[in-house]
């Protein structure tokens, strides 16, 4: 099985644009150990509903939290909703909220780390037997009032990893306090074969969350169903 990073839709005939953000998010943080001020800006759990969460008001506005202990408290308050998951500063929750205009194809890539689809397209891919595709409803207002498309956001879990051989030796370990990894995306990314999931065809990298990874099965199915979309991908070798 081959794996690819999704780069976008090349020369799409569709004009669709989506703008907005998720309803809630952990704040960014300034780490007292590595001194970095940062936020992931990529990982989102749109299926996690914080409507009744006691700290929801503190999670509504993206911000930088200078008090690291307060960040840790907020992080632990949402951890029971996503057990076993690493929660970095800036992790988003809840539906994508915003506006949209134009025409949309089956797949929508508003940024390299976000993937949306028309609901019918998601159902087609699921009917084809693709695994682990979870579409979440969006709270998006369309400028066109007549027959607006039904868009869903894919919840992409951080499952696979870049292999340490493509990461500078002095940058492989995360900050022990805040978890930040300081390296840039390698020119020649290499996947750690043992980290790759066997039961999902679409995910993001756990140690470089802006990279969306698709299986060969996903890419081939999309290109067969919608050849006009010209899905842009890059093969990622494994070791």
XYZ file of N, CA and C in Angstrom:
717
model
N 0.839 -1.202 0.000
C 0.000 0.000 0.000
C 0.873 1.251 0.000
N 0.605 2.156 -0.905
C 1.316 3.425 -0.966
C 0.542 4.490 -0.192
N 1.258 5.529 0.237
C 0.647 6.635 0.964
C 1.044 7.952 0.302
N 0.114 8.913 0.358
C 0.315 10.197 -0.302
C -0.111 11.334 0.624
N 0.553 12.481 0.484
C 0.047 13.690 1.131
C -0.884 14.394 0.145
N -1.969 14.927 0.666
C -2.914 15.661 -0.171
C -2.449 17.108 -0.275
N -2.222 17.561 -1.506
C -1.682 18.895 -1.741
C -2.762 19.893 -2.158
N -3.884 19.423 -2.656
C -4.948 20.331 -3.076
C -5.659 19.829 -4.319
N -6.478 20.702 -4.899
C -7.184 20.409 -6.147
C -6.588 21.305 -7.223
N -6.048 20.707 -8.260
C -5.361 21.476 -9.297
C -6.344 22.001 -10.330
N -6.256 23.305 -10.583
C -7.029 23.939 -11.660
C -8.508 23.556 -11.596
N -9.090 23.663 -10.405
C -10.495 23.312 -10.263
C -11.377 24.302 -11.022
N -12.429 23.776 -11.648
C -13.375 24.652 -12.338
C -14.363 25.274 -11.371
N -14.315 24.859 -10.109
C -15.242 25.378 -9.106
C -14.657 26.618 -8.433
N -15.540 27.511 -8.004
C -15.117 28.795 -7.450
C -15.348 28.887 -5.940
N -15.709 27.780 -5.324
C -16.114 27.811 -3.923
C -15.047 28.312 -2.962
N -15.449 29.132 -2.003
C -14.583 29.622 -0.940
C -15.288 29.454 0.392
N -14.549 28.989 1.386
C -15.080 28.823 2.736
C -14.177 29.587 3.694
N -14.778 30.378 4.568
C -14.023 31.120 5.562
C -14.671 30.924 6.928
N -13.839 30.848 7.964
C -14.385 30.712 9.309
C -13.405 30.030 10.233
N -13.912 29.505 11.326
C -13.088 28.819 12.319
C -13.973 27.896 13.139
N -13.352 27.047 13.929
C -14.129 26.146 14.778
C -14.677 26.890 15.996
N -15.738 26.354 16.547
C -16.462 27.077 17.597
C -15.640 27.236 18.875
N -14.833 26.244 19.194
C -14.037 26.324 20.426
C -12.598 25.906 20.140
N -11.685 26.339 20.996
C -10.298 25.893 20.857
C -9.552 26.091 22.168
N -8.574 25.224 22.396
C -7.638 25.472 23.474
C -6.812 26.705 23.123
N -6.425 27.497 24.110
C -5.596 28.659 23.790
C -4.202 28.244 23.348
N -3.543 29.143 22.622
C -2.118 28.988 22.418
C -1.422 29.218 23.748
N -0.107 28.964 23.780
C 0.586 29.023 25.069
C 2.002 29.552 24.894
N 2.521 30.142 25.951
C 3.931 30.493 26.019
C 4.578 29.537 27.020
N 5.471 28.689 26.522
C 6.033 27.632 27.362
C 7.101 28.199 28.302
N 7.003 27.905 29.588
C 8.010 28.400 30.527
C 9.361 27.688 30.397
N 9.379 26.538 29.693
C 10.626 25.793 29.562
C 11.362 26.146 28.265
N 10.707 25.935 27.109
C 11.379 26.211 25.831
C 11.194 27.652 25.363
N 10.338 28.403 26.065
C 10.111 29.831 25.804
C 9.365 30.095 24.495
N 8.837 29.064 23.862
C 8.118 29.251 22.602
C 6.683 29.688 22.864
N 6.197 30.606 22.058
C 4.781 30.948 22.039
C 4.196 30.304 20.785
N 3.265 29.354 20.955
C 2.820 28.606 19.785
C 1.425 28.037 19.948
N 0.900 27.604 18.803
C -0.414 26.984 18.718
C -0.400 26.066 17.509
N -1.021 24.901 17.609
C -0.951 23.943 16.512
C -1.591 24.469 15.240
N -2.752 25.103 15.335
C -3.390 25.675 14.158
C -3.873 24.671 13.136
N -3.808 23.370 13.429
C -4.184 22.384 12.419
C -5.110 21.293 12.960
N -4.882 20.820 14.160
C -5.643 19.677 14.669
C -7.026 20.130 15.135
N -8.053 19.450 14.653
C -9.426 19.789 15.029
C -10.231 18.523 15.273
N -11.111 18.609 16.245
C -12.060 17.528 16.546
C -13.469 18.105 16.413
N -13.956 18.239 15.179
C -15.258 18.879 14.982
C -16.432 18.102 15.560
N -16.221 16.843 15.912
C -17.311 16.059 16.501
C -17.466 16.291 18.000
N -16.495 16.975 18.616
C -16.524 17.173 20.070
C -17.331 18.428 20.396
N -18.438 18.225 21.097
C -19.375 19.309 21.405
C -19.130 19.826 22.819
N -18.772 21.101 22.926
C -18.510 21.695 24.243
C -19.647 22.604 24.704
N -20.837 22.444 24.126
C -21.960 23.322 24.474
C -22.228 23.341 25.967
N -22.124 22.201 26.625
C -22.418 22.120 28.061
C -21.161 22.042 28.913
N -20.028 22.319 28.314
C -18.775 22.255 29.063
C -18.661 23.468 29.995
N -18.290 23.256 31.256
C -18.244 24.381 32.203
C -17.254 25.478 31.832
N -16.238 25.165 31.017
C -15.237 26.162 30.637
C -15.423 26.673 29.205
N -16.608 26.453 28.642
C -16.800 26.767 27.222
C -16.530 28.234 26.902
N -16.862 29.157 27.817
C -16.649 30.578 27.537
C -15.166 30.907 27.401
N -14.315 30.221 28.147
C -12.880 30.462 28.062
C -12.255 29.802 26.841
N -13.041 28.970 26.161
C -12.544 28.258 24.986
C -13.137 28.789 23.688
N -13.859 29.890 23.766
C -14.549 30.392 22.580
C -13.688 31.289 21.710
N -12.782 32.036 22.297
C -11.987 32.982 21.521
C -10.535 32.511 21.429
N -9.987 32.334 20.230
C -8.564 31.982 20.103
C -7.696 33.060 20.763
N -6.715 32.621 21.551
C -5.880 33.585 22.280
C -4.599 32.906 22.718
N -3.671 33.710 23.214
C -2.435 33.198 23.791
C -2.561 33.246 25.302
N -2.415 32.112 25.951
C -2.488 32.033 27.413
C -1.086 32.131 27.997
N -0.820 33.208 28.708
C 0.503 33.419 29.302
C 0.724 32.550 30.534
N -0.354 32.175 31.197
C -0.272 31.354 32.412
C -0.323 29.874 32.007
N 0.824 29.209 32.032
C 0.880 27.828 31.554
C 0.022 26.902 32.416
N -0.045 27.167 33.696
C -0.863 26.340 34.588
C -2.344 26.440 34.209
N -2.768 27.623 33.786
C -4.159 27.788 33.357
C -4.413 27.022 32.064
N -3.458 27.055 31.142
C -3.594 26.246 29.929
C -3.734 24.767 30.281
N -2.889 24.275 31.187
C -2.948 22.867 31.585
C -4.295 22.530 32.203
N -4.833 23.443 32.997
C -6.134 23.198 33.616
C -7.228 23.086 32.553
N -7.211 23.997 31.582
C -8.205 23.939 30.518
C -8.045 22.683 29.677
N -6.820 22.321 29.389
C -6.568 21.109 28.611
C -7.117 19.875 29.329
N -6.866 19.767 30.636
C -7.340 18.606 31.382
C -8.859 18.587 31.498
N -9.473 19.761 31.420
C -10.934 19.805 31.531
C -11.623 19.200 30.307
N -10.939 19.209 29.142
C -11.546 18.623 27.945
C -11.005 17.231 27.639
N -9.932 16.837 28.323
C -9.329 15.540 28.023
C -10.293 14.366 28.147
N -11.209 14.328 29.126
C -12.129 13.187 29.213
C -12.988 12.997 27.967
N -13.156 14.060 27.183
C -13.959 13.949 25.970
C -13.201 13.301 24.817
N -11.856 13.292 24.914
C -11.014 12.701 23.868
C -9.935 11.871 24.560
N -10.292 10.794 25.200
C -9.305 10.014 25.968
C -8.194 9.449 25.087
N -6.991 9.433 25.644
C -5.859 8.847 24.951
C -5.277 9.700 23.845
N -5.672 10.957 23.778
C -5.214 11.833 22.705
C -4.293 12.914 23.256
N -3.218 13.201 22.538
C -2.355 14.319 22.892
C -3.062 15.607 22.478
N -3.219 16.536 23.414
C -3.913 17.786 23.129
C -2.922 18.939 23.179
N -2.564 19.447 22.012
C -1.603 20.536 21.933
C -2.304 21.888 22.047
N -1.580 22.936 22.372
C -2.156 24.283 22.360
C -2.781 24.577 20.997
N -3.942 25.216 21.019
C -4.609 25.573 19.777
C -5.478 24.496 19.165
N -5.586 23.327 19.800
C -6.463 22.279 19.278
C -7.903 22.780 19.233
N -8.579 22.567 18.104
C -9.945 23.063 17.897
C -10.972 21.979 18.194
N -12.180 22.449 18.557
C -13.300 21.551 18.845
C -14.575 22.130 18.255
N -15.518 21.237 18.005
C -16.836 21.671 17.555
C -16.881 21.990 16.078
N -18.066 22.358 15.595
C -18.255 22.545 14.155
C -17.486 23.748 13.632
N -17.163 23.679 12.349
C -16.583 24.816 11.639
C -17.705 25.819 11.416
N -17.488 27.066 11.817
C -18.506 28.118 11.734
C -17.993 29.208 10.799
N -18.811 29.590 9.817
C -18.338 30.641 8.924
C -19.283 30.897 7.780
N -18.710 31.346 6.658
C -19.481 31.685 5.465
C -18.875 30.986 4.257
N -19.676 30.850 3.218
C -19.210 30.214 1.989
C -19.899 30.858 0.797
N -19.209 30.811 -0.328
C -19.791 31.326 -1.569
C -19.183 30.589 -2.752
N -19.860 30.652 -3.881
C -19.361 30.029 -5.095
C -19.893 28.621 -5.287
N -19.279 27.930 -6.247
C -19.680 26.549 -6.542
C -18.631 25.590 -5.984
N -19.089 24.400 -5.599
C -18.216 23.440 -4.928
C -18.238 22.096 -5.630
N -17.056 21.503 -5.756
C -16.938 20.150 -6.261
C -17.126 19.157 -5.131
N -16.902 17.873 -5.391
C -17.082 16.860 -4.342
C -16.108 17.026 -3.182
N -14.864 17.439 -3.459
C -13.845 17.655 -2.429
C -13.509 19.141 -2.358
N -13.283 19.614 -1.139
C -12.954 21.022 -0.915
C -11.727 21.065 -0.007
N -10.677 21.765 -0.438
C -9.447 21.870 0.349
C -9.169 23.359 0.586
N -9.816 23.961 1.607
C -9.634 25.402 1.826
C -8.250 25.775 2.325
N -7.549 24.838 2.926
C -6.151 25.024 3.332
C -5.488 23.654 3.330
N -4.153 23.590 3.295
C -3.483 22.287 3.183
C -3.799 21.316 4.320
N -4.265 21.801 5.460
C -4.505 20.924 6.610
C -5.997 20.716 6.908
N -6.872 21.172 5.998
C -8.319 21.014 6.188
C -8.894 20.361 4.942
N -9.763 19.370 5.156
C -10.420 18.705 4.038
C -11.918 18.657 4.306
N -12.678 19.184 3.352
C -14.135 19.147 3.409
C -14.651 18.410 2.185
N -15.896 17.954 2.268
C -16.511 17.258 1.140
C -17.984 17.600 1.093
N -18.558 17.428 -0.075
C -20.005 17.404 -0.132
C -20.468 16.099 0.504
N -21.573 16.182 1.220
C -22.028 14.992 1.950
C -22.245 13.805 1.014
N -22.774 14.063 -0.160
C -22.991 12.980 -1.116
C -21.693 12.324 -1.543
N -20.620 13.121 -1.670
C -19.323 12.568 -2.043
C -18.780 11.670 -0.939
N -18.932 12.109 0.308
C -18.499 11.283 1.436
C -19.247 9.955 1.437
N -20.536 10.001 1.210
C -21.331 8.767 1.203
C -20.899 7.841 0.068
N -20.518 8.416 -1.071
C -20.017 7.592 -2.180
C -18.711 6.892 -1.798
N -17.811 7.624 -1.162
C -16.536 7.026 -0.761
C -16.751 5.935 0.278
N -17.662 6.157 1.202
C -17.963 5.131 2.199
C -18.586 3.899 1.541
N -19.438 4.128 0.547
C -20.054 3.002 -0.173
C -19.023 2.210 -0.954
N -17.910 2.852 -1.324
C -16.819 2.183 -2.034
C -15.952 1.353 -1.087
N -16.229 1.431 0.205
C -15.488 0.629 1.177
C -14.312 1.332 1.831
N -14.149 2.634 1.604
C -13.062 3.347 2.266
C -13.349 3.435 3.767
N -12.298 3.328 4.555
C -12.448 3.201 6.003
C -12.051 4.474 6.738
N -12.680 4.658 7.907
C -12.268 5.719 8.822
C -12.611 7.121 8.387
N -13.552 7.280 7.456
C -13.921 8.613 7.005
C -15.098 9.117 7.836
N -14.840 10.128 8.654
C -15.866 10.669 9.548
C -16.145 12.110 9.169
N -17.333 12.346 8.615
C -17.726 13.695 8.227
C -18.553 14.346 9.311
N -18.245 15.604 9.611
C -18.928 16.339 10.671
C -19.661 17.539 10.081
N -20.873 17.748 10.543
C -21.681 18.859 10.050
C -21.000 20.189 10.333
N -21.242 21.162 9.446
C -20.655 22.488 9.572
C -21.757 23.530 9.755
N -21.442 24.587 10.460
C -22.374 25.698 10.658
C -21.941 26.838 9.743
N -22.238 26.667 8.453
C -21.757 27.598 7.439
C -22.952 28.252 6.743
N -22.891 29.556 6.629
C -23.930 30.318 5.945
C -23.480 30.574 4.507
N -24.315 30.120 3.558
C -23.994 30.278 2.144
C -24.640 31.549 1.600
N -23.876 32.271 0.797
C -24.412 33.495 0.215
C -25.508 33.201 -0.791
N -25.361 32.090 -1.521
C -26.433 31.712 -2.424
C -27.523 31.015 -1.616
N -28.736 31.466 -1.760
C -29.836 30.949 -0.942
C -30.504 29.728 -1.572
N -30.327 29.552 -2.883
C -31.024 28.478 -3.583
C -30.144 27.236 -3.671
N -30.621 26.133 -3.133
C -29.941 24.837 -3.190
C -28.465 24.904 -2.775
N -28.175 25.392 -1.576
C -26.770 25.415 -1.140
C -26.264 23.990 -0.934
N -24.982 23.748 -1.171
C -24.446 22.388 -0.999
C -24.402 21.996 0.470
N -24.432 20.716 0.708
C -24.273 20.192 2.070
C -22.809 19.806 2.263
N -22.061 20.643 2.947
C -20.649 20.377 3.178
C -20.432 19.770 4.558
N -19.482 18.857 4.641
C -19.053 18.290 5.918
C -17.536 18.428 6.002
N -17.043 18.530 7.233
C -15.604 18.558 7.454
C -15.152 17.171 7.883
N -14.051 16.706 7.330
C -13.502 15.409 7.711
C -12.725 15.551 9.017
N -13.049 14.704 9.988
C -12.282 14.684 11.231
C -11.063 13.787 11.016
N -9.900 14.409 10.943
C -8.664 13.713 10.589
C -7.820 13.514 11.834
N -7.694 12.284 12.269
C -6.981 11.991 13.505
C -5.468 11.958 13.268
N -4.686 12.432 14.237
C -3.219 12.349 14.126
C -2.750 10.939 14.451
N -2.483 10.148 13.411
C -2.200 8.723 13.604
C -0.799 8.319 13.163
N -0.394 8.687 11.959
C 0.929 8.297 11.469
C 2.012 9.260 11.916
N 3.278 8.902 11.633
C 4.417 9.712 12.048
C 5.429 9.844 10.917
N 6.121 10.979 10.902
C 7.322 11.092 10.091
C 8.413 10.240 10.727
N 9.207 9.581 9.914
C 10.316 8.774 10.425
C 11.412 9.689 10.945
N 12.036 9.293 12.028
C 13.081 10.134 12.622
C 14.266 10.348 11.681
N 14.446 9.457 10.709
C 15.576 9.613 9.789
C 15.474 10.870 8.928
N 14.289 11.450 8.780
C 14.151 12.666 7.978
C 14.069 13.921 8.846
N 14.255 13.740 10.163
C 14.198 14.856 11.108
C 15.602 15.102 11.650
N 16.049 16.351 11.728
C 17.378 16.624 12.293
C 17.526 15.997 13.677
N 18.652 15.338 13.960
C 18.818 14.618 15.233
C 18.568 15.469 16.466
N 18.931 16.751 16.415
C 18.767 17.591 17.588
C 17.360 18.171 17.719
N 16.440 17.780 16.809
C 15.075 18.307 16.855
C 14.021 17.199 16.944
N 14.444 15.981 17.216
C 13.505 14.853 17.203
C 12.649 14.777 18.463
N 13.167 15.253 19.579
C 12.435 15.145 20.841
C 11.578 16.388 21.068
N 10.308 16.210 21.444
C 9.471 17.376 21.743
C 9.868 18.016 23.071
N 9.479 19.260 23.244
C 9.694 19.911 24.538
C 8.975 19.096 25.604
N 9.639 18.701 26.686
C 9.001 17.866 27.698
C 7.880 18.570 28.455
N 7.802 19.894 28.347
C 6.761 20.624 29.073
C 5.539 20.893 28.194
N 5.754 21.442 27.001
C 4.606 21.823 26.171
C 4.376 20.892 24.982
N 5.351 20.037 24.657
C 5.186 19.084 23.564
C 5.530 19.616 22.192
N 6.051 20.835 22.111
C 6.335 21.417 20.798
C 7.501 20.713 20.109
N 7.314 20.451 18.801
C 8.388 19.973 17.946
C 8.826 21.142 17.075
N 10.117 21.411 17.059
C 10.594 22.655 16.456
C 11.009 22.525 14.996
N 10.995 21.335 14.409
C 11.535 21.193 13.056
C 10.520 21.611 11.987
N 11.052 22.021 10.834
C 10.230 22.326 9.664
C 9.949 21.038 8.895
N 8.950 21.084 8.019
C 8.644 19.904 7.207
C 9.855 19.555 6.354
N 10.352 18.330 6.451
C 11.528 17.941 5.657
C 11.286 18.092 4.160
N 12.339 18.398 3.437
C 12.241 18.503 1.976
C 11.795 17.169 1.380
N 12.288 16.076 1.948
C 11.919 14.734 1.498
C 11.316 13.961 2.668
N 10.027 14.160 2.930
C 9.386 13.482 4.062
C 9.441 11.967 3.913
N 9.592 11.300 5.039
C 9.672 9.845 5.082
C 8.772 9.357 6.204
N 7.875 8.430 5.901
C 6.938 7.933 6.906
C 7.524 6.769 7.680
N 7.154 6.695 8.959
C 7.523 5.549 9.790
C 6.487 4.448 9.552
N 6.875 3.412 8.878
C 5.927 2.391 8.429
C 5.136 1.773 9.578
N 5.787 1.542 10.714
C 5.102 0.883 11.834
C 4.055 1.770 12.488
N 4.072 3.071 12.193
C 3.114 3.993 12.821
C 1.834 4.151 12.013
N 1.803 3.643 10.793
C 0.690 3.925 9.895
C -0.524 3.052 10.227
N -1.703 3.659 10.298
C -2.907 2.889 10.658
C -3.311 1.930 9.550
N -3.935 0.838 9.940
C -4.372 -0.164 8.975
C -5.873 -0.105 8.721
N -6.584 0.735 9.475
C -8.043 0.735 9.395
C -8.628 2.096 9.033
N -7.822 2.962 8.438
C -8.346 4.243 7.960
C -7.589 4.671 6.710
N -8.325 5.284 5.791
C -7.744 5.695 4.517
C -7.394 7.175 4.472
N -7.580 7.875 5.580
C -7.324 9.308 5.601
C -7.009 9.725 7.035
N -5.886 10.402 7.221
C -5.480 10.816 8.569
C -4.457 11.929 8.446
N -4.017 12.462 9.579
C -2.951 13.457 9.565
C -1.775 12.923 10.365
N -0.612 13.529 10.209
C 0.576 13.063 10.907
C 0.598 13.579 12.341
N 0.938 12.698 13.272
C 0.974 13.079 14.674
C 2.103 14.014 15.016
N 3.212 13.953 14.263
C 4.333 14.838 14.558
C 4.528 15.923 13.489
N 3.534 16.081 12.619
C 3.495 17.233 11.717
C 2.061 17.335 11.211
N 1.205 17.947 12.030
C -0.242 17.829 11.863
C -0.793 18.523 10.631
N -0.028 19.408 10.003
C -0.544 20.069 8.808
C -0.533 19.164 7.581
N 0.089 18.000 7.687
C 0.152 17.067 6.553
C -1.007 16.075 6.639
N -1.867 16.092 5.614
C -2.960 15.116 5.505
C -2.473 13.970 4.627
N -2.609 12.755 5.139
C -2.125 11.571 4.426
C -3.306 10.719 3.968
N -3.241 10.277 2.722
C -4.265 9.412 2.153
C -3.623 8.135 1.642
N -4.366 7.046 1.717
C -3.867 5.793 1.170
C -4.004 5.782 -0.351
N -3.285 4.865 -0.956
C -3.409 4.649 -2.402
C -4.861 4.347 -2.769
N -5.535 3.594 -1.928
C -6.941 3.244 -2.177
C -7.815 4.504 -2.239
N -7.596 5.447 -1.338
C -8.360 6.692 -1.338
C -8.103 7.479 -2.619
N -6.832 7.667 -2.954
C -6.469 8.462 -4.130
C -7.034 7.849 -5.401
N -6.881 6.554 -5.555
C -7.370 5.895 -6.768
C -8.899 5.982 -6.870
N -9.584 5.853 -5.735
C -11.050 5.914 -5.751
C -11.529 7.307 -6.121
N -10.919 8.334 -5.532
C -11.303 9.715 -5.852
C -11.066 10.008 -7.329
N -9.940 9.597 -7.854
C -9.623 9.878 -9.257
C -10.542 9.103 -10.207
N -10.975 7.935 -9.785
C -11.900 7.170 -10.629
C -13.296 7.787 -10.625
N -13.759 8.225 -9.447
C -15.102 8.778 -9.335
C -15.203 10.185 -9.918
N -14.159 10.987 -9.714
C -14.207 12.388 -10.138
C -12.907 12.765 -10.848
N -12.663 12.226 -12.029
C -11.398 12.490 -12.730
C -11.197 13.964 -13.059
N -12.287 14.701 -13.173
C -12.163 16.120 -13.521
C -11.622 16.969 -12.375
N -11.607 16.422 -11.161
C -11.174 17.209 -10.002
C -9.650 17.368 -9.921
N -8.898 16.507 -10.556
C -7.440 16.595 -10.586
C -6.852 16.744 -9.172
N -7.117 15.757 -8.347
C -6.579 15.741 -6.986
C -5.049 15.745 -7.040
N -4.448 16.710 -6.362
C -2.991 16.826 -6.325
C -2.449 16.103 -5.109
N -1.539 15.168 -5.320
C -0.950 14.420 -4.215
C 0.546 14.281 -4.415
N 1.208 13.886 -3.342
C 2.663 13.624 -3.387
C 2.930 12.306 -2.677
N 3.588 11.395 -3.349
C 3.864 10.102 -2.724
C 4.857 10.277 -1.574
N 4.558 9.605 -0.456
C 5.413 9.651 0.720
C 6.053 8.271 0.929
N 7.351 8.131 0.749
C 7.997 6.839 0.970
C 7.979 6.460 2.434
N 8.192 5.177 2.694
C 8.150 4.649 4.065
C 9.464 3.951 4.401
N 9.706 3.838 5.682
C 10.860 3.052 6.145
C 10.485 2.418 7.492
